[in-house]
Amino acid sequence: MKLSTKTRYGTRILIELALQLNQGAIQVSKISSNQKIPVKYLEQILRTLKKAGIVKSVRGPKGGHLLAKDPGEIYLGQIVRLFEGQTDLVACVSSPEKCEMAADCLVRDAWHDATSVLYEKLDGISIADLINNNGSNNLAGCASL
Amino acid sequence: MKLSTKTRYGTRILIELALQLNQGAIQVSKISSNQKIPVKYLEQILRTLKKAGIVKSVRGPKGGHLLAKDPGEIYLGQIVRLFEGQTDLVACVSSPEKCEMAADCLVRDAWHDATSVLYEKLDGISIADLINNNGSNNLAGCASL
DNA sequence: ATTTACTATACTAAATTAGTATACATTTTT
DNA sequence: AAAAATGTATACTAATTTAGTATAGTAAAT
């Protein structure tokens, strides 16, 4: 019932990039040391984020990674869906064929409802929210981001 | 991000016992065949449920297991907490020492909030609700349970 | 006594997750 | 054009967790 390190690392990477929005592309080596994520593992995670259109990269010397979207438009729900192999609390929610008892299962709807509630919450929290809530003020609309 | 089989099996076992409330103690062998759970694995799960005071047992011939509480007072949240080793979405929520960066982590509060929302939902669904919602009628107060 | 049931713990196998290793491709600067 | 710095892709391995089995009992009703 816990999130994978890829999801957690991915989120931290996006926060790091968001905090350095005005400083051009950030090198893998820099993110790696700041976030204490092994370089090769970090590169895998960055590739996933790139494919999803959340991050873009610049090649060559002075190259690196930067956000492809506004931090206010990147939501935790999207990140979790991207990295968690199974996004439902139980497999049968989206794949009833995985359980021969799914048809008359009394709990399945309940697991589905709980999953929904969780993602509704996660879909309501953006990277910008995380940054602005530091210090407990909600400044989600802040122009500087 | 998925629930363990113990949680899912545990819930199904409780539903089975709730559906047979008036029929005395139910044998392990019977639950095992109905729910397609290996006997020895089932016994482990039943023991956990017993320790938690949700199920009680009767020994000897004609013995078996039965609910120790009203189905309306057994909530999914309790079952999930009982069987999931880590009940938070991320370990640092309840154990900040597990991450050296927890103190100034911008996401930690968000993971905590999401966890809370999930359990609030699960704590609002009882075994009786599951049984009564079969057929989409909400008869949660039904006296026969 | 015997049968039928529950209890406890150690162990093993399967699956998943986390992280490494190898090899290669691209782009800017000199 | 070459070199240096960076990103890309995939295969593999190690660690952890989860799921399930095996063994050896104990308790109670008939």
Short mmCIF file of C-alpha atoms (C1' of nucleotides) in Angstrom, two decimals:
data_model
loop_
_atom_site.label_atom_id
_atom_site.label_comp_id
_atom_site.label_asym_id
_atom_site.label_seq_id
_atom_site.Cartn_x
_atom_site.Cartn_y
_atom_site.Cartn_z
CA MET A 1 0.00 0.00 0.00
CA LYS A 2 2.97 2.28 -0.37
CA LEU A 3 4.19 4.36 -3.25
CA SER A 4 7.31 3.21 -5.12
CA THR A 5 10.57 5.11 -4.90
CA LYS A 6 10.14 6.06 -8.54
CA THR A 7 6.99 7.98 -7.67
CA ARG A 8 8.60 9.67 -4.69
CA TYR A 9 11.83 10.44 -6.52
CA GLY A 10 9.91 11.64 -9.56
CA THR A 11 7.99 14.11 -7.45
CA ARG A 12 11.12 15.41 -5.78
CA ILE A 13 12.81 15.84 -9.16
CA LEU A 14 9.89 17.92 -10.39
CA ILE A 15 10.00 20.09 -7.28
CA GLU A 16 13.70 20.63 -7.79
CA LEU A 17 13.18 21.66 -11.41
CA ALA A 18 10.29 23.91 -10.44
CA LEU A 19 12.39 25.67 -7.82
CA GLN A 20 15.04 26.41 -10.46
CA LEU A 21 12.75 27.42 -13.28
CA ASN A 22 14.68 30.56 -14.16
CA GLN A 23 18.10 28.98 -14.13
CA GLY A 24 18.07 27.12 -17.41
CA ALA A 25 18.59 23.41 -17.87
CA ILE A 26 19.64 21.45 -14.78
CA GLN A 27 22.23 18.69 -15.20
CA VAL A 28 21.56 15.13 -14.14
CA SER A 29 24.67 15.21 -11.96
CA LYS A 30 23.33 18.19 -10.06
CA ILE A 31 19.87 16.71 -9.47
CA SER A 32 21.52 13.46 -8.45
CA SER A 33 23.62 15.07 -5.74
CA ASN A 34 20.87 17.37 -4.49
CA GLN A 35 18.27 14.63 -4.29
CA LYS A 36 20.61 11.77 -3.45
CA ILE A 37 19.34 9.61 -6.30
CA PRO A 38 21.85 7.39 -8.22
CA VAL A 39 22.60 8.90 -11.63
CA LYS A 40 21.53 5.91 -13.70
CA TYR A 41 18.33 5.44 -11.77
CA LEU A 42 17.62 9.15 -12.04
CA GLU A 43 18.05 9.00 -15.81
CA GLN A 44 15.40 6.29 -16.04
CA ILE A 45 12.97 8.37 -14.06
CA LEU A 46 13.71 11.48 -16.12
CA ARG A 47 13.07 9.54 -19.31
CA THR A 48 9.64 8.53 -18.07
CA LEU A 49 8.89 12.14 -17.19
CA LYS A 50 10.08 13.24 -20.63
CA LYS A 51 7.90 10.73 -22.44
CA ALA A 52 4.94 12.03 -20.48
CA GLY A 53 5.68 15.55 -21.65
CA ILE A 54 6.30 16.87 -18.15
CA VAL A 55 10.03 17.41 -18.59
CA LYS A 56 12.12 18.37 -21.61
CA SER A 57 15.87 18.21 -22.11
CA VAL A 58 18.65 20.09 -23.82
CA ARG A 59 21.61 18.13 -25.13
CA GLY A 60 25.31 18.87 -25.27
CA PRO A 61 27.52 20.78 -22.84
CA LYS A 62 25.47 23.17 -20.70
CA GLY A 63 22.51 20.95 -21.46
CA GLY A 64 20.23 19.36 -18.93
CA HIS A 65 16.59 19.05 -17.97
CA LEU A 66 13.83 21.51 -17.34
CA LEU A 67 10.08 21.50 -16.87
CA ALA A 68 7.99 21.31 -20.02
CA LYS A 69 4.87 22.51 -18.21
CA ASP A 70 3.95 25.12 -15.67
CA PRO A 71 4.34 23.77 -12.11
CA GLY A 72 0.73 24.74 -11.53
CA GLU A 73 -0.31 22.27 -14.19
CA ILE A 74 1.57 19.23 -12.98
CA TYR A 75 -0.51 17.24 -10.50
CA LEU A 76 0.49 14.51 -8.08
CA GLY A 77 -2.21 12.27 -9.52
CA GLN A 78 -0.51 12.33 -12.90
CA ILE A 79 2.88 11.51 -11.38
CA VAL A 80 1.51 8.60 -9.35
CA ARG A 81 -0.31 7.16 -12.37
CA LEU A 82 2.88 7.46 -14.39
CA PHE A 83 5.10 5.50 -12.04
CA GLU A 84 2.83 3.04 -10.23
CA GLY A 85 2.37 -0.09 -12.28
CA GLN A 86 -1.04 -0.71 -10.76
CA THR A 87 -2.86 2.47 -9.93
CA ASP A 88 -5.87 0.86 -8.28
CA LEU A 89 -5.89 -0.40 -4.73
CA VAL A 90 -6.90 -3.82 -6.08
CA ALA A 91 -6.35 -5.21 -9.58
CA CYS A 92 -9.97 -6.24 -10.14
CA VAL A 93 -11.17 -2.63 -10.09
CA SER A 94 -9.92 -1.97 -13.60
CA SER A 95 -9.44 -5.61 -14.66
CA PRO A 96 -12.37 -7.71 -13.42
CA GLU A 97 -11.04 -10.72 -15.32
CA LYS A 98 -8.19 -10.97 -12.83
CA CYS A 99 -10.55 -12.37 -10.22
CA GLU A 100 -12.99 -15.12 -10.98
CA MET A 101 -15.21 -13.86 -8.20
CA ALA A 102 -15.33 -10.26 -9.40
CA ALA A 103 -18.87 -10.47 -10.74
CA ASP A 104 -20.56 -11.03 -7.41
CA CYS A 105 -17.90 -9.49 -5.23
CA LEU A 106 -19.39 -7.28 -2.57
CA VAL A 107 -16.21 -5.32 -1.88
CA ARG A 108 -15.09 -4.42 -5.37
CA ASP A 109 -17.17 -1.25 -5.57
CA ALA A 110 -15.86 -0.15 -2.22
CA TRP A 111 -12.23 -0.53 -3.32
CA HIS A 112 -13.11 1.40 -6.43
CA ASP A 113 -14.67 4.24 -4.45
CA ALA A 114 -11.66 4.44 -2.15
CA THR A 115 -9.32 4.55 -5.14
CA SER A 116 -11.37 7.37 -6.65
CA VAL A 117 -11.29 9.45 -3.51
CA LEU A 118 -7.53 9.06 -3.30
CA TYR A 119 -6.91 10.18 -6.88
CA GLU A 120 -9.35 13.06 -6.62
CA LYS A 121 -7.21 14.34 -3.81
CA LEU A 122 -3.94 13.75 -5.66
CA ASP A 123 -5.32 15.38 -8.81
CA GLY A 124 -6.00 18.50 -6.81
CA ILE A 125 -2.42 19.03 -5.68
CA SER A 126 0.04 20.60 -8.14
CA ILE A 127 3.79 21.01 -7.88
CA ALA A 128 3.18 24.73 -7.51
CA ASP A 129 0.93 24.02 -4.53
CA LEU A 130 3.69 22.04 -2.87
CA ILE A 131 6.20 24.83 -3.29
CA ASN A 132 3.84 27.54 -2.16
CA ASN A 133 2.54 25.66 0.83
CA ASN A 134 6.00 25.69 2.32
CA GLY A 135 5.43 27.83 5.38
CA SER A 136 1.78 26.81 5.42
CA ASN A 137 0.56 29.76 3.31
CA ASN A 138 -1.55 28.79 0.37
CA LEU A 139 -0.25 30.95 -2.46
CA ALA A 140 -1.15 28.58 -5.25
CA GLY A 141 -1.89 31.36 -7.71
CA CYS A 142 1.47 33.07 -7.22
CA ALA A 143 2.59 34.74 -10.44
CA SER A 144 6.30 34.05 -9.92
CA LEU A 145 5.66 30.39 -10.64
CA MET B 1 0.14 0.93 -4.41
CA LYS B 2 -2.02 -2.10 -4.15
CA LEU B 3 -3.54 -3.90 -1.20
CA SER B 4 -2.07 -7.24 -0.17
CA THR B 5 -3.96 -10.49 -0.60
CA LYS B 6 -4.23 -10.72 3.17
CA THR B 7 -6.27 -7.53 3.22
CA ARG B 8 -8.47 -8.68 0.37
CA TYR B 9 -8.89 -12.19 1.70
CA GLY B 10 -9.51 -10.86 5.20
CA THR B 11 -12.32 -8.70 3.94
CA ARG B 12 -13.90 -11.54 2.03
CA ILE B 13 -13.70 -13.79 5.06
CA LEU B 14 -15.53 -11.21 7.15
CA ILE B 15 -18.22 -10.86 4.52
CA GLU B 16 -18.66 -14.61 4.46
CA LEU B 17 -19.00 -14.76 8.23
CA ALA B 18 -21.40 -11.82 8.22
CA LEU B 19 -23.60 -13.52 5.64
CA GLN B 20 -23.84 -16.59 7.86
CA LEU B 21 -24.32 -14.87 11.19
CA ASN B 22 -27.22 -17.02 12.26
CA GLN B 23 -25.67 -20.32 11.33
CA GLY B 24 -23.24 -20.77 14.17
CA ALA B 25 -19.51 -21.24 13.87
CA ILE B 26 -18.15 -21.67 10.33
CA GLN B 27 -15.38 -24.20 9.76
CA VAL B 28 -12.07 -23.24 8.23
CA SER B 29 -12.55 -25.91 5.58
CA LYS B 30 -15.83 -24.37 4.53
CA ILE B 31 -14.48 -20.81 4.29
CA SER B 32 -11.48 -22.15 2.43
CA SER B 33 -13.56 -23.82 -0.26
CA ASN B 34 -16.05 -20.97 -0.58
CA GLN B 35 -13.42 -18.27 -0.83
CA LYS B 36 -10.75 -20.34 -2.56
CA ILE B 37 -8.11 -19.53 0.02
CA PRO B 38 -5.56 -22.24 1.02
CA VAL B 39 -6.42 -23.61 4.47
CA LYS B 40 -3.11 -22.84 6.12
CA TYR B 41 -3.01 -19.34 4.72
CA LEU B 42 -6.59 -18.80 5.80
CA GLU B 43 -5.76 -19.88 9.34
CA GLN B 44 -3.05 -17.23 9.55
CA ILE B 45 -5.46 -14.56 8.43
CA LEU B 46 -8.13 -15.74 10.87
CA ARG B 47 -5.65 -15.60 13.70
CA THR B 48 -4.88 -11.97 12.92
CA LEU B 49 -8.59 -11.21 12.86
CA LYS B 50 -9.02 -13.00 16.19
CA LYS B 51 -6.22 -11.07 17.87
CA ALA B 52 -7.87 -7.87 16.71
CA GLY B 53 -11.12 -8.93 18.36
CA ILE B 54 -13.06 -8.98 15.10
CA VAL B 55 -13.51 -12.74 14.97
CA LYS B 56 -13.92 -15.34 17.68
CA SER B 57 -13.63 -19.12 17.50
CA VAL B 58 -15.14 -22.23 19.01
CA ARG B 59 -12.99 -25.33 19.40
CA GLY B 60 -13.73 -28.98 19.04
CA PRO B 61 -16.08 -30.83 16.71
CA LYS B 62 -18.79 -28.50 15.36
CA GLY B 63 -16.46 -25.65 16.19
CA GLY B 64 -15.37 -22.91 13.84
CA HIS B 65 -15.24 -19.17 13.49
CA LEU B 66 -17.76 -16.40 13.85
CA LEU B 67 -17.86 -12.63 14.05
CA ALA B 68 -17.09 -11.10 17.44
CA LYS B 69 -18.61 -7.77 16.43
CA ASP B 70 -21.64 -6.50 14.60
CA PRO B 71 -20.98 -6.26 10.82
CA GLY B 72 -22.04 -2.63 11.08
CA GLU B 73 -19.13 -1.95 13.40
CA ILE B 74 -16.36 -3.51 11.35
CA TYR B 75 -14.86 -0.97 8.96
CA LEU B 76 -12.64 -1.43 5.94
CA GLY B 77 -10.17 1.05 7.39
CA GLN B 78 -9.61 -1.21 10.38
CA ILE B 79 -9.07 -4.24 8.17
CA VAL B 80 -6.60 -2.46 5.93
CA ARG B 81 -4.62 -1.13 8.91
CA LEU B 82 -4.55 -4.63 10.36
CA PHE B 83 -3.04 -6.34 7.34
CA GLU B 84 -0.98 -3.73 5.55
CA GLY B 85 2.46 -3.51 7.09
CA GLN B 86 2.81 0.10 6.09
CA THR B 87 -0.48 1.93 6.19
CA ASP B 88 0.81 5.25 4.86
CA LEU B 89 1.40 5.92 1.19
CA VAL B 90 4.99 6.80 2.09
CA ALA B 91 6.99 5.68 5.12
CA CYS B 92 8.10 9.17 6.15
CA VAL B 93 4.55 10.24 6.96
CA SER B 94 4.51 8.34 10.24
CA SER B 95 8.28 7.80 10.55
CA PRO B 96 10.11 10.99 9.52
CA GLU B 97 13.42 9.45 10.58
CA LYS B 98 13.22 7.12 7.61
CA CYS B 99 14.12 9.95 5.26
CA GLU B 100 16.98 12.30 5.98
CA MET B 101 15.25 14.96 3.92
CA ALA B 102 11.90 14.72 5.73
CA ALA B 103 12.32 17.97 7.64
CA ASP B 104 12.28 20.26 4.62
CA CYS B 105 10.38 17.97 2.29
CA LEU B 106 7.71 19.84 0.38
CA VAL B 107 5.69 16.75 -0.53
CA ARG B 108 5.45 15.01 2.79
CA ASP B 109 2.35 16.92 3.91
CA ALA B 110 0.67 16.17 0.61
CA TRP B 111 1.27 12.42 0.95
CA HIS B 112 -0.09 12.66 4.46
CA ASP B 113 -3.24 14.45 3.32
CA ALA B 114 -3.85 11.91 0.59
CA THR B 115 -3.41 9.06 3.07
CA SER B 116 -5.91 10.72 5.40
CA VAL B 117 -8.52 11.11 2.71
CA LEU B 118 -8.18 7.47 1.77
CA TYR B 119 -8.62 6.18 5.31
CA GLU B 120 -11.50 8.55 6.03
CA LYS B 121 -13.27 6.88 3.14
CA LEU B 122 -12.35 3.36 4.25
CA ASP B 123 -13.36 4.12 7.83
CA GLY B 124 -16.81 5.02 6.56
CA ILE B 125 -17.54 1.67 4.94
CA SER B 126 -18.62 -1.23 7.16
CA ILE B 127 -19.04 -4.89 6.34
CA ALA B 128 -22.78 -4.36 6.76
CA ASP B 129 -22.64 -1.61 4.12
CA LEU B 130 -20.98 -3.97 1.68
CA ILE B 131 -23.61 -6.63 2.17
CA ASN B 132 -26.50 -4.21 1.95
CA ASN B 133 -25.22 -2.38 -1.09
CA ASN B 134 -25.51 -5.55 -3.08
CA GLY B 135 -28.20 -4.63 -5.56
CA SER B 136 -27.35 -0.96 -5.06
CA ASN B 137 -29.93 -0.39 -2.33
CA ASN B 138 -28.52 1.16 0.77
CA LEU B 139 -30.05 -0.73 3.66
CA ALA B 140 -27.24 -0.17 6.10
CA GLY B 141 -29.54 -0.12 9.11
CA CYS B 142 -31.16 -3.46 8.31
CA ALA B 143 -32.13 -5.26 11.51
CA SER B 144 -31.41 -8.74 10.18
CA LEU B 145 -27.71 -7.93 10.28
"C1'" DA C 1 -9.66 -41.98 23.69
"C1'" DT C 2 -10.49 -40.14 19.50
"C1'" DT C 3 -11.86 -37.02 16.31
"C1'" DT C 4 -12.19 -32.57 14.65
"C1'" DA C 5 -10.88 -28.37 15.23
"C1'" DC C 6 -7.60 -24.20 16.20
"C1'" DT C 7 -2.52 -22.27 17.14
"C1'" DA C 8 2.23 -21.01 16.33
"C1'" DT C 9 6.28 -20.56 13.91
"C1'" DA C 10 9.67 -21.59 10.55
"C1'" DC C 11 10.54 -22.04 5.97
"C1'" DT C 12 10.34 -21.61 0.75
"C1'" DA C 13 8.96 -19.88 -3.65
"C1'" DA C 14 7.28 -16.31 -6.52
"C1'" DA C 15 6.92 -11.68 -7.68
"C1'" DT C 16 8.11 -7.01 -7.42
"C1'" DT C 17 11.12 -3.15 -6.68
"C1'" DA C 18 15.35 -0.91 -6.65
"C1'" DG C 19 19.46 -0.15 -8.50
"C1'" DT C 20 23.70 -1.34 -11.89
"C1'" DA C 21 26.04 -2.15 -16.02
"C1'" DT C 22 26.90 -1.82 -20.74
"C1'" DA C 23 26.70 0.34 -24.92
"C1'" DC C 24 25.42 3.98 -27.74
"C1'" DA C 25 23.67 8.59 -29.67
"C1'" DT C 26 23.49 13.68 -29.76
"C1'" DT C 27 25.13 18.38 -29.52
"C1'" DT C 28 28.12 22.29 -28.55
"C1'" DT C 29 32.65 24.11 -28.25
"C1'" DT C 30 37.28 24.33 -29.75
"C1'" DA D 1 36.47 17.42 -37.45
"C1'" DA D 2 37.28 15.95 -32.74
"C1'" DA D 3 36.47 16.06 -28.07
"C1'" DA D 4 33.85 16.66 -24.17
"C1'" DA D 5 29.75 16.74 -21.89
"C1'" DT D 6 25.22 15.22 -21.91
"C1'" DG D 7 21.08 12.28 -22.77
"C1'" DT D 8 19.00 7.41 -24.41
"C1'" DA D 9 17.91 2.55 -24.26
"C1'" DT D 10 17.88 -1.93 -22.64
"C1'" DA D 11 19.46 -5.86 -20.18
"C1'" DC D 12 20.68 -7.60 -15.99
"C1'" DT D 13 21.26 -8.37 -10.87
"C1'" DA D 14 20.37 -7.84 -6.05
"C1'" DA D 15 17.33 -6.90 -2.36
"C1'" DT D 16 12.93 -6.92 -0.46
"C1'" DT D 17 8.35 -8.14 0.04
"C1'" DT D 18 4.47 -11.04 -0.55
"C1'" DA D 19 2.26 -15.31 -0.88
"C1'" DG D 20 1.87 -19.68 0.35
"C1'" DT D 21 3.66 -24.41 2.56
"C1'" DA D 22 5.24 -27.44 6.04
"C1'" DT D 23 5.82 -29.08 10.55
"C1'" DA D 24 4.56 -29.69 15.05
"C1'" DG D 25 1.88 -29.07 18.08
"C1'" DT D 26 -2.69 -27.74 21.66
"C1'" DA D 27 -7.67 -27.74 23.00
"C1'" DA D 28 -12.33 -29.35 23.37
"C1'" DA D 29 -16.50 -32.09 22.55
"C1'" DT D 30 -18.27 -36.73 21.94
#
